[in-house]
JSON list of C-alpha atoms in Angstrom, two decimals:
[
{"chain": "A", "resi": 1, "resn": "MET", "atom": "CA", "xyz": [-0.11, -0.37, 0.69]},
{"chain": "A", "resi": 2, "resn": "ARG", "atom": "CA", "xyz": [2.12, 2.39, 0.67]},
{"chain": "A", "resi": 3, "resn": "LYS", "atom": "CA", "xyz": [4.74, 1.69, -2.28]},
{"chain": "A", "resi": 4, "resn": "PHE", "atom": "CA", "xyz": [1.75, 2.30, -4.26]},
{"chain": "A", "resi": 5, "resn": "LEU", "atom": "CA", "xyz": [1.08, 5.69, -2.80]},
{"chain": "A", "resi": 6, "resn": "ALA", "atom": "CA", "xyz": [4.70, 6.52, -3.42]},
{"chain": "A", "resi": 7, "resn": "LEU", "atom": "CA", "xyz": [3.97, 5.68, -6.71]},
{"chain": "A", "resi": 8, "resn": "ALA", "atom": "CA", "xyz": [1.24, 7.89, -7.10]},
{"chain": "A", "resi": 9, "resn": "THR", "atom": "CA", "xyz": [2.53, 10.70, -5.38]},
{"chain": "A", "resi": 10, "resn": "LEU", "atom": "CA", "xyz": [5.26, 10.91, -7.81]},
{"chain": "A", "resi": 11, "resn": "ALA", "atom": "CA", "xyz": [3.26, 10.59, -10.84]},
{"chain": "A", "resi": 12, "resn": "ALA", "atom": "CA", "xyz": [1.37, 13.51, -9.19]},
{"chain": "A", "resi": 13, "resn": "LEU", "atom": "CA", "xyz": [3.92, 15.35, -8.90]},
{"chain": "A", "resi": 14, "resn": "ALA", "atom": "CA", "xyz": [5.30, 14.60, -12.30]},
{"chain": "A", "resi": 15, "resn": "THR", "atom": "CA", "xyz": [2.20, 15.61, -13.36]},
{"chain": "A", "resi": 16, "resn": "LEU", "atom": "CA", "xyz": [2.25, 18.83, -12.07]},
{"chain": "A", "resi": 17, "resn": "THR", "atom": "CA", "xyz": [5.79, 19.55, -13.53]},
{"chain": "A", "resi": 18, "resn": "VAL", "atom": "CA", "xyz": [4.58, 18.80, -17.22]},
{"chain": "A", "resi": 19, "resn": "THR", "atom": "CA", "xyz": [1.33, 20.86, -16.60]},
{"chain": "A", "resi": 20, "resn": "ALA", "atom": "CA", "xyz": [3.34, 24.00, -15.25]},
{"chain": "A", "resi": 21, "resn": "ALA", "atom": "CA", "xyz": [6.29, 23.52, -18.18]},
{"chain": "A", "resi": 22, "resn": "ALA", "atom": "CA", "xyz": [3.42, 23.41, -20.95]},
{"chain": "A", "resi": 23, "resn": "ALA", "atom": "CA", "xyz": [1.98, 26.71, -19.07]},
{"chain": "A", "resi": 24, "resn": "ALA", "atom": "CA", "xyz": [5.40, 28.27, -19.47]},
{"chain": "A", "resi": 25, "resn": "LYS", "atom": "CA", "xyz": [4.90, 29.76, -22.56]},
{"chain": "A", "resi": 26, "resn": "GLY", "atom": "CA", "xyz": [7.77, 32.24, -25.02]},
{"chain": "A", "resi": 27, "resn": "PRO", "atom": "CA", "xyz": [6.99, 35.62, -25.67]},
{"chain": "A", "resi": 28, "resn": "ALA", "atom": "CA", "xyz": [5.48, 35.89, -29.75]},
{"chain": "A", "resi": 29, "resn": "THR", "atom": "CA", "xyz": [7.31, 39.00, -30.14]},
{"chain": "A", "resi": 30, "resn": "ALA", "atom": "CA", "xyz": [9.64, 41.83, -28.32]},
{"chain": "A", "resi": 31, "resn": "SER", "atom": "CA", "xyz": [10.63, 44.86, -29.68]},
{"chain": "A", "resi": 32, "resn": "LEU", "atom": "CA", "xyz": [13.99, 46.77, -28.08]},
{"chain": "A", "resi": 33, "resn": "THR", "atom": "CA", "xyz": [14.31, 50.70, -27.51]},
{"chain": "A", "resi": 34, "resn": "GLY", "atom": "CA", "xyz": [16.53, 52.98, -25.87]},
{"chain": "A", "resi": 35, "resn": "PRO", "atom": "CA", "xyz": [19.70, 55.75, -26.16]},
{"chain": "A", "resi": 36, "resn": "GLY", "atom": "CA", "xyz": [20.88, 55.67, -29.82]},
{"chain": "A", "resi": 37, "resn": "LEU", "atom": "CA", "xyz": [17.67, 53.96, -31.61]},
{"chain": "A", "resi": 38, "resn": "GLY", "atom": "CA", "xyz": [15.62, 55.84, -33.52]},
{"chain": "A", "resi": 39, "resn": "ARG", "atom": "CA", "xyz": [12.76, 53.76, -33.42]},
{"chain": "A", "resi": 40, "resn": "ALA", "atom": "CA", "xyz": [11.87, 50.31, -31.65]},
{"chain": "A", "resi": 41, "resn": "LEU", "atom": "CA", "xyz": [13.68, 47.75, -33.28]},
{"chain": "A", "resi": 42, "resn": "PRO", "atom": "CA", "xyz": [11.57, 44.17, -33.43]},
{"chain": "A", "resi": 43, "resn": "VAL", "atom": "CA", "xyz": [13.74, 41.52, -32.31]},
{"chain": "A", "resi": 44, "resn": "LYS", "atom": "CA", "xyz": [12.68, 38.74, -35.01]},
{"chain": "A", "resi": 45, "resn": "GLY", "atom": "CA", "xyz": [12.57, 34.99, -34.72]},
{"chain": "A", "resi": 46, "resn": "GLN", "atom": "CA", "xyz": [10.86, 32.30, -31.77]},
{"chain": "A", "resi": 47, "resn": "GLY", "atom": "CA", "xyz": [10.75, 32.90, -28.65]},
{"chain": "A", "resi": 48, "resn": "GLU", "atom": "CA", "xyz": [10.04, 28.94, -27.76]},
{"chain": "A", "resi": 49, "resn": "GLY", "atom": "CA", "xyz": [13.11, 26.28, -28.98]},
{"chain": "A", "resi": 50, "resn": "GLY", "atom": "CA", "xyz": [16.39, 28.07, -27.43]},
{"chain": "A", "resi": 51, "resn": "ALA", "atom": "CA", "xyz": [18.81, 30.10, -29.29]},
{"chain": "A", "resi": 52, "resn": "GLY", "atom": "CA", "xyz": [18.08, 29.81, -32.73]},
{"chain": "A", "resi": 53, "resn": "THR", "atom": "CA", "xyz": [17.48, 33.10, -33.83]},
{"chain": "A", "resi": 54, "resn": "PRO", "atom": "CA", "xyz": [17.60, 36.44, -31.79]},
{"chain": "A", "resi": 55, "resn": "LEU", "atom": "CA", "xyz": [14.33, 36.32, -30.02]},
{"chain": "A", "resi": 56, "resn": "GLY", "atom": "CA", "xyz": [15.14, 32.74, -28.55]},
{"chain": "A", "resi": 57, "resn": "SER", "atom": "CA", "xyz": [18.76, 34.12, -27.62]},
{"chain": "A", "resi": 58, "resn": "LEU", "atom": "CA", "xyz": [17.41, 37.29, -26.01]},
{"chain": "A", "resi": 59, "resn": "VAL", "atom": "CA", "xyz": [14.90, 34.90, -24.93]},
{"chain": "A", "resi": 60, "resn": "GLN", "atom": "CA", "xyz": [17.19, 32.09, -23.40]},
{"chain": "A", "resi": 61, "resn": "PHE", "atom": "CA", "xyz": [19.91, 33.96, -22.48]},
{"chain": "A", "resi": 62, "resn": "GLY", "atom": "CA", "xyz": [18.32, 37.54, -21.18]},
{"chain": "A", "resi": 63, "resn": "GLY", "atom": "CA", "xyz": [16.48, 35.16, -17.90]},
{"chain": "A", "resi": 64, "resn": "TYR", "atom": "CA", "xyz": [12.78, 35.69, -19.50]},
{"chain": "A", "resi": 65, "resn": "PHE", "atom": "CA", "xyz": [11.44, 32.40, -18.17]},
{"chain": "A", "resi": 66, "resn": "PRO", "atom": "CA", "xyz": [12.87, 32.65, -14.62]},
{"chain": "A", "resi": 67, "resn": "GLN", "atom": "CA", "xyz": [12.27, 36.49, -14.04]},
{"chain": "A", "resi": 68, "resn": "VAL", "atom": "CA", "xyz": [8.14, 35.74, -15.49]},
{"chain": "A", "resi": 69, "resn": "PHE", "atom": "CA", "xyz": [7.87, 32.15, -13.88]},
{"chain": "A", "resi": 70, "resn": "GLY", "atom": "CA", "xyz": [10.59, 31.50, -11.74]},
{"chain": "A", "resi": 71, "resn": "GLN", "atom": "CA", "xyz": [12.24, 28.63, -11.66]},
{"chain": "A", "resi": 72, "resn": "SER", "atom": "CA", "xyz": [14.66, 26.23, -9.14]},
{"chain": "A", "resi": 73, "resn": "PRO", "atom": "CA", "xyz": [17.51, 26.71, -8.71]},
{"chain": "A", "resi": 74, "resn": "ASP", "atom": "CA", "xyz": [17.16, 30.95, -8.85]},
{"chain": "A", "resi": 75, "resn": "PRO", "atom": "CA", "xyz": [19.15, 32.80, -11.07]},
{"chain": "A", "resi": 76, "resn": "THR", "atom": "CA", "xyz": [18.05, 35.62, -9.97]},
{"chain": "A", "resi": 77, "resn": "THR", "atom": "CA", "xyz": [19.10, 38.33, -7.19]},
{"chain": "A", "resi": 78, "resn": "ARG", "atom": "CA", "xyz": [16.64, 40.65, -5.47]},
{"chain": "A", "resi": 79, "resn": "THR", "atom": "CA", "xyz": [19.30, 43.53, -5.40]},
{"chain": "A", "resi": 80, "resn": "ARG", "atom": "CA", "xyz": [21.04, 45.77, -8.07]},
{"chain": "A", "resi": 81, "resn": "PRO", "atom": "CA", "xyz": [24.50, 44.29, -9.40]},
{"chain": "A", "resi": 82, "resn": "ALA", "atom": "CA", "xyz": [27.12, 46.34, -8.18]},
{"chain": "A", "resi": 83, "resn": "GLY", "atom": "CA", "xyz": [29.20, 48.62, -10.60]},
{"chain": "A", "resi": 84, "resn": "ASP", "atom": "CA", "xyz": [28.66, 50.80, -13.68]},
{"chain": "A", "resi": 85, "resn": "LEU", "atom": "CA", "xyz": [25.12, 49.24, -15.87]},
{"chain": "A", "resi": 86, "resn": "GLY", "atom": "CA", "xyz": [25.54, 51.24, -18.33]},
{"chain": "A", "resi": 87, "resn": "PRO", "atom": "CA", "xyz": [22.44, 52.72, -20.84]},
{"chain": "A", "resi": 88, "resn": "ARG", "atom": "CA", "xyz": [19.62, 51.17, -19.97]},
{"chain": "A", "resi": 89, "resn": "TYR", "atom": "CA", "xyz": [17.45, 49.72, -23.07]},
{"chain": "A", "resi": 90, "resn": "ARG", "atom": "CA", "xyz": [13.69, 48.41, -22.81]},
{"chain": "A", "resi": 91, "resn": "ILE", "atom": "CA", "xyz": [12.20, 44.98, -24.06]},
{"chain": "A", "resi": 92, "resn": "VAL", "atom": "CA", "xyz": [8.38, 44.66, -24.29]},
{"chain": "A", "resi": 93, "resn": "TYR", "atom": "CA", "xyz": [7.35, 41.54, -24.92]},
{"chain": "A", "resi": 94, "resn": "ARG", "atom": "CA", "xyz": [3.79, 40.22, -26.38]},
{"chain": "A", "resi": 95, "resn": "VAL", "atom": "CA", "xyz": [3.27, 36.98, -24.39]},
{"chain": "A", "resi": 96, "resn": "PRO", "atom": "CA", "xyz": [-0.20, 34.46, -26.02]},
{"chain": "A", "resi": 97, "resn": "GLY", "atom": "CA", "xyz": [-1.74, 32.91, -23.53]},
{"chain": "A", "resi": 98, "resn": "PRO", "atom": "CA", "xyz": [-5.64, 30.81, -22.41]},
{"chain": "A", "resi": 99, "resn": "SER", "atom": "CA", "xyz": [-6.81, 34.61, -22.02]},
{"chain": "A", "resi": 100, "resn": "GLY", "atom": "CA", "xyz": [-5.36, 36.74, -24.89]},
{"chain": "A", "resi": 101, "resn": "ALA", "atom": "CA", "xyz": [-2.28, 38.28, -25.42]},
{"chain": "A", "resi": 102, "resn": "SER", "atom": "CA", "xyz": [-0.13, 39.81, -22.57]},
{"chain": "A", "resi": 103, "resn": "THR", "atom": "CA", "xyz": [2.64, 42.88, -22.75]},
{"chain": "A", "resi": 104, "resn": "ILE", "atom": "CA", "xyz": [5.67, 41.84, -19.91]},
{"chain": "A", "resi": 105, "resn": "VAL", "atom": "CA", "xyz": [8.47, 44.78, -20.09]},
{"chain": "A", "resi": 106, "resn": "GLN", "atom": "CA", "xyz": [12.23, 43.55, -19.00]},
{"chain": "A", "resi": 107, "resn": "ASP", "atom": "CA", "xyz": [15.18, 46.31, -18.46]},
{"chain": "A", "resi": 108, "resn": "VAL", "atom": "CA", "xyz": [18.66, 45.34, -20.55]},
{"chain": "A", "resi": 109, "resn": "TYR", "atom": "CA", "xyz": [22.00, 46.86, -19.45]},
{"chain": "A", "resi": 110, "resn": "PRO", "atom": "CA", "xyz": [23.56, 45.41, -22.71]},
{"chain": "A", "resi": 111, "resn": "TYR", "atom": "CA", "xyz": [26.81, 47.17, -22.32]},
{"chain": "A", "resi": 112, "resn": "ALA", "atom": "CA", "xyz": [27.11, 46.36, -18.32]},
{"chain": "A", "resi": 113, "resn": "LYS", "atom": "CA", "xyz": [30.82, 44.82, -17.57]},
{"chain": "A", "resi": 114, "resn": "PRO", "atom": "CA", "xyz": [31.96, 41.97, -17.04]},
{"chain": "A", "resi": 115, "resn": "SER", "atom": "CA", "xyz": [28.58, 40.78, -18.46]},
{"chain": "A", "resi": 116, "resn": "PRO", "atom": "CA", "xyz": [24.47, 41.89, -19.80]},
{"chain": "A", "resi": 117, "resn": "VAL", "atom": "CA", "xyz": [22.83, 42.50, -16.84]},
{"chain": "A", "resi": 118, "resn": "THR", "atom": "CA", "xyz": [18.49, 42.38, -16.89]},
{"chain": "A", "resi": 119, "resn": "HIS", "atom": "CA", "xyz": [16.42, 43.55, -14.90]},
{"chain": "A", "resi": 120, "resn": "MET", "atom": "CA", "xyz": [12.09, 42.77, -14.54]},
{"chain": "A", "resi": 121, "resn": "ARG", "atom": "CA", "xyz": [9.44, 44.25, -12.00]},
{"chain": "A", "resi": 122, "resn": "ALA", "atom": "CA", "xyz": [7.86, 41.68, -10.20]},
{"chain": "A", "resi": 123, "resn": "GLY", "atom": "CA", "xyz": [4.46, 41.91, -9.70]},
{"chain": "A", "resi": 124, "resn": "GLN", "atom": "CA", "xyz": [3.70, 42.45, -14.23]},
{"chain": "A", "resi": 125, "resn": "LEU", "atom": "CA", "xyz": [0.11, 41.18, -14.44]},
{"chain": "A", "resi": 126, "resn": "PHE", "atom": "CA", "xyz": [0.08, 38.79, -17.38]},
{"chain": "A", "resi": 127, "resn": "TRP", "atom": "CA", "xyz": [-2.79, 36.49, -18.53]},
{"chain": "A", "resi": 128, "resn": "GLY", "atom": "CA", "xyz": [-5.55, 38.14, -16.26]},
{"chain": "A", "resi": 129, "resn": "GLY", "atom": "CA", "xyz": [-4.42, 36.51, -13.32]},
{"chain": "A", "resi": 130, "resn": "GLN", "atom": "CA", "xyz": [-0.91, 35.59, -13.11]},
{"chain": "A", "resi": 131, "resn": "ARG", "atom": "CA", "xyz": [2.13, 38.17, -11.98]},
{"chain": "A", "resi": 132, "resn": "THR", "atom": "CA", "xyz": [5.59, 38.09, -13.10]},
{"chain": "A", "resi": 133, "resn": "TYR", "atom": "CA", "xyz": [8.29, 36.65, -10.38]},
{"chain": "A", "resi": 134, "resn": "GLY", "atom": "CA", "xyz": [11.10, 39.34, -11.33]},
{"chain": "A", "resi": 135, "resn": "GLY", "atom": "CA", "xyz": [14.31, 39.87, -10.30]},
{"chain": "A", "resi": 136, "resn": "TRP", "atom": "CA", "xyz": [18.15, 40.52, -11.44]},
{"chain": "A", "resi": 137, "resn": "LEU", "atom": "CA", "xyz": [20.17, 38.80, -13.21]},
{"chain": "A", "resi": 138, "resn": "VAL", "atom": "CA", "xyz": [24.12, 38.60, -14.87]},
{"chain": "A", "resi": 139, "resn": "ALA", "atom": "CA", "xyz": [22.78, 37.56, -18.73]},
{"chain": "A", "resi": 140, "resn": "GLY", "atom": "CA", "xyz": [25.12, 35.12, -20.74]},
{"chain": "A", "resi": 141, "resn": "ALA", "atom": "CA", "xyz": [27.86, 37.05, -23.65]},
{"chain": "A", "resi": 142, "resn": "GLY", "atom": "CA", "xyz": [25.02, 35.84, -26.46]},
{"chain": "A", "resi": 143, "resn": "LEU", "atom": "CA", "xyz": [22.62, 38.22, -24.98]},
{"chain": "A", "resi": 144, "resn": "LYS", "atom": "CA", "xyz": [24.38, 41.05, -26.29]},
{"chain": "A", "resi": 145, "resn": "THR", "atom": "CA", "xyz": [24.62, 39.40, -29.62]},
{"chain": "A", "resi": 146, "resn": "ALA", "atom": "CA", "xyz": [21.27, 38.97, -30.54]},
{"chain": "A", "resi": 147, "resn": "LEU", "atom": "CA", "xyz": [20.72, 42.28, -30.20]},
{"chain": "A", "resi": 148, "resn": "VAL", "atom": "CA", "xyz": [23.18, 43.73, -32.42]},
{"chain": "A", "resi": 149, "resn": "GLU", "atom": "CA", "xyz": [21.79, 41.70, -34.75]},
{"chain": "A", "resi": 150, "resn": "ALA", "atom": "CA", "xyz": [18.73, 42.82, -33.49]},
{"chain": "A", "resi": 151, "resn": "GLY", "atom": "CA", "xyz": [20.18, 46.79, -34.50]},
{"chain": "A", "resi": 152, "resn": "LEU", "atom": "CA", "xyz": [21.76, 47.36, -30.97]},
{"chain": "A", "resi": 153, "resn": "PRO", "atom": "CA", "xyz": [24.76, 49.30, -31.79]},
{"chain": "A", "resi": 154, "resn": "LYS", "atom": "CA", "xyz": [28.23, 47.70, -30.71]},
{"chain": "A", "resi": 155, "resn": "LEU", "atom": "CA", "xyz": [29.44, 50.31, -28.54]},
{"chain": "A", "resi": 156, "resn": "ALA", "atom": "CA", "xyz": [27.19, 52.02, -26.22]},
{"chain": "A", "resi": 157, "resn": "PRO", "atom": "CA", "xyz": [25.99, 55.21, -27.82]},
{"chain": "A", "resi": 158, "resn": "SER", "atom": "CA", "xyz": [28.52, 57.59, -25.01]},
{"chain": "A", "resi": 159, "resn": "SER", "atom": "CA", "xyz": [32.12, 55.73, -26.95]},
{"chain": "A", "resi": 160, "resn": "SER", "atom": "CA", "xyz": [30.57, 55.60, -30.81]},
{"chain": "A", "resi": 161, "resn": "GLY", "atom": "CA", "xyz": [30.41, 59.15, -31.66]},
{"chain": "A", "resi": 162, "resn": "GLU", "atom": "CA", "xyz": [27.40, 60.53, -30.53]},
{"chain": "A", "resi": 163, "resn": "SER", "atom": "CA", "xyz": [28.99, 63.17, -28.65]},
{"chain": "A", "resi": 164, "resn": "LEU", "atom": "CA", "xyz": [29.71, 64.58, -31.54]},
{"chain": "A", "resi": 165, "resn": "PRO", "atom": "CA", "xyz": [26.78, 66.68, -31.67]},
{"chain": "A", "resi": 166, "resn": "TRP", "atom": "CA", "xyz": [27.22, 68.02, -28.70]},
{"chain": "A", "resi": 167, "resn": "THR", "atom": "CA", "xyz": [30.90, 69.11, -28.81]},
{"chain": "A", "resi": 168, "resn": "TRP", "atom": "CA", "xyz": [29.93, 71.19, -32.03]},
{"chain": "A", "resi": 169, "resn": "THR", "atom": "CA", "xyz": [27.44, 72.89, -30.01]},
{"chain": "A", "resi": 170, "resn": "GLY", "atom": "CA", "xyz": [29.93, 73.82, -26.92]},
{"chain": "A", "resi": 171, "resn": "ALA", "atom": "CA", "xyz": [32.66, 74.96, -29.77]},
{"chain": "A", "resi": 172, "resn": "GLY", "atom": "CA", "xyz": [29.57, 76.78, -31.43]},
{"chain": "A", "resi": 173, "resn": "ALA", "atom": "CA", "xyz": [28.89, 78.70, -28.03]},
{"chain": "A", "resi": 174, "resn": "GLY", "atom": "CA", "xyz": [32.27, 79.48, -27.82]},
{"chain": "A", "resi": 175, "resn": "VAL", "atom": "CA", "xyz": [32.60, 81.20, -30.94]},
{"chain": "A", "resi": 176, "resn": "ALA", "atom": "CA", "xyz": [29.17, 83.28, -29.96]},
{"chain": "A", "resi": 177, "resn": "ALA", "atom": "CA", "xyz": [30.47, 84.05, -27.05]},
{"chain": "A", "resi": 178, "resn": "ALA", "atom": "CA", "xyz": [34.17, 85.54, -28.31]},
{"chain": "A", "resi": 179, "resn": "LEU", "atom": "CA", "xyz": [31.84, 87.49, -31.43]},
{"chain": "A", "resi": 180, "resn": "VAL", "atom": "CA", "xyz": [30.19, 89.50, -28.68]},
{"chain": "A", "resi": 181, "resn": "LEU", "atom": "CA", "xyz": [33.06, 90.19, -26.63]},
{"chain": "A", "resi": 182, "resn": "LEU", "atom": "CA", "xyz": [34.46, 91.45, -30.35]},
{"chain": "A", "resi": 183, "resn": "VAL", "atom": "CA", "xyz": [31.77, 93.66, -30.91]},
{"chain": "A", "resi": 184, "resn": "LEU", "atom": "CA", "xyz": [30.93, 95.20, -27.30]},
{"chain": "A", "resi": 185, "resn": "ALA", "atom": "CA", "xyz": [35.25, 96.29, -27.68]},
{"chain": "A", "resi": 186, "resn": "LEU", "atom": "CA", "xyz": [35.29, 97.93, -31.28]},
{"chain": "A", "resi": 187, "resn": "ARG", "atom": "CA", "xyz": [32.09, 99.22, -29.96]},
{"chain": "A", "resi": 188, "resn": "ARG", "atom": "CA", "xyz": [33.33, 101.26, -27.26]},
{"chain": "A", "resi": 189, "resn": "ARG", "atom": "CA", "xyz": [36.40, 101.74, -28.80]},
{"chain": "A", "resi": 190, "resn": "GLY", "atom": "CA", "xyz": [34.60, 103.47, -31.25]},
{"chain": "A", "resi": 191, "resn": "ILE", "atom": "CA", "xyz": [32.78, 105.82, -28.33]},
{"chain": "A", "resi": 192, "resn": "THR", "atom": "CA", "xyz": [36.15, 106.61, -27.43]},
{"chain": "A", "resi": 193, "resn": "ARG", "atom": "CA", "xyz": [37.23, 107.93, -30.19]},
{"chain": "A", "resi": 194, "resn": "VAL", "atom": "CA", "xyz": [33.85, 110.11, -30.95]},
{"chain": "A", "resi": 195, "resn": "ARG", "atom": "CA", "xyz": [34.83, 111.46, -27.28]},
{"chain": "A", "resi": 196, "resn": "ALA", "atom": "CA", "xyz": [37.86, 112.38, -28.50]},
{"chain": "A", "resi": 197, "resn": "VAL", "atom": "CA", "xyz": [36.87, 114.21, -31.38]},
{"chain": "A", "resi": 198, "resn": "ARG", "atom": "CA", "xyz": [34.70, 116.38, -29.27]},
{"chain": "A", "resi": 199, "resn": "GLY", "atom": "CA", "xyz": [37.14, 116.81, -27.01]},
{"chain": "A", "resi": 200, "resn": "THR", "atom": "CA", "xyz": [39.58, 117.88, -29.18]},
{"chain": "A", "resi": 201, "resn": "ALA", "atom": "CA", "xyz": [37.02, 120.26, -31.22]}
]
């Protein structure tokens, strides 16, 4: 009898595991926005089935499943990794489900050193009643590769030449200030000459 109960318990646990795995759906689409991008970039491919496409790599290396559904052992943390993570980008997932498609948002720091970092806010509502597990995750190098394939610059905006317009703006302001000072100096010189002429007259 005990052996029968043990086997029944194992069978029930196996059924629950399969059901949970089947319920954990990957995203159908994803889009990327952030510094240096003129528009939202679509991350194309399949959200399930591994890293065969940019979207699949994003899901696999970016911590989508543990951040959405939770996982044991848990690869996420509740605290932000130390150090400068670099510019933040945002990924918006569209996730099909039994009650229709839901939207889930994930922040990604592709230029963080030594590895990219992702963060998902806990408690995001999806599928009508479930909530994201959330957390921080130090991702694999494949995450940045997937985002570069989607159109992300290989270098962070601050080091890719995008600061050039600010340099020119600063130079233009300096030239304008110099011209103003020159005009004022010439004007004062002209007034001094007029006064000198009047004095001799």
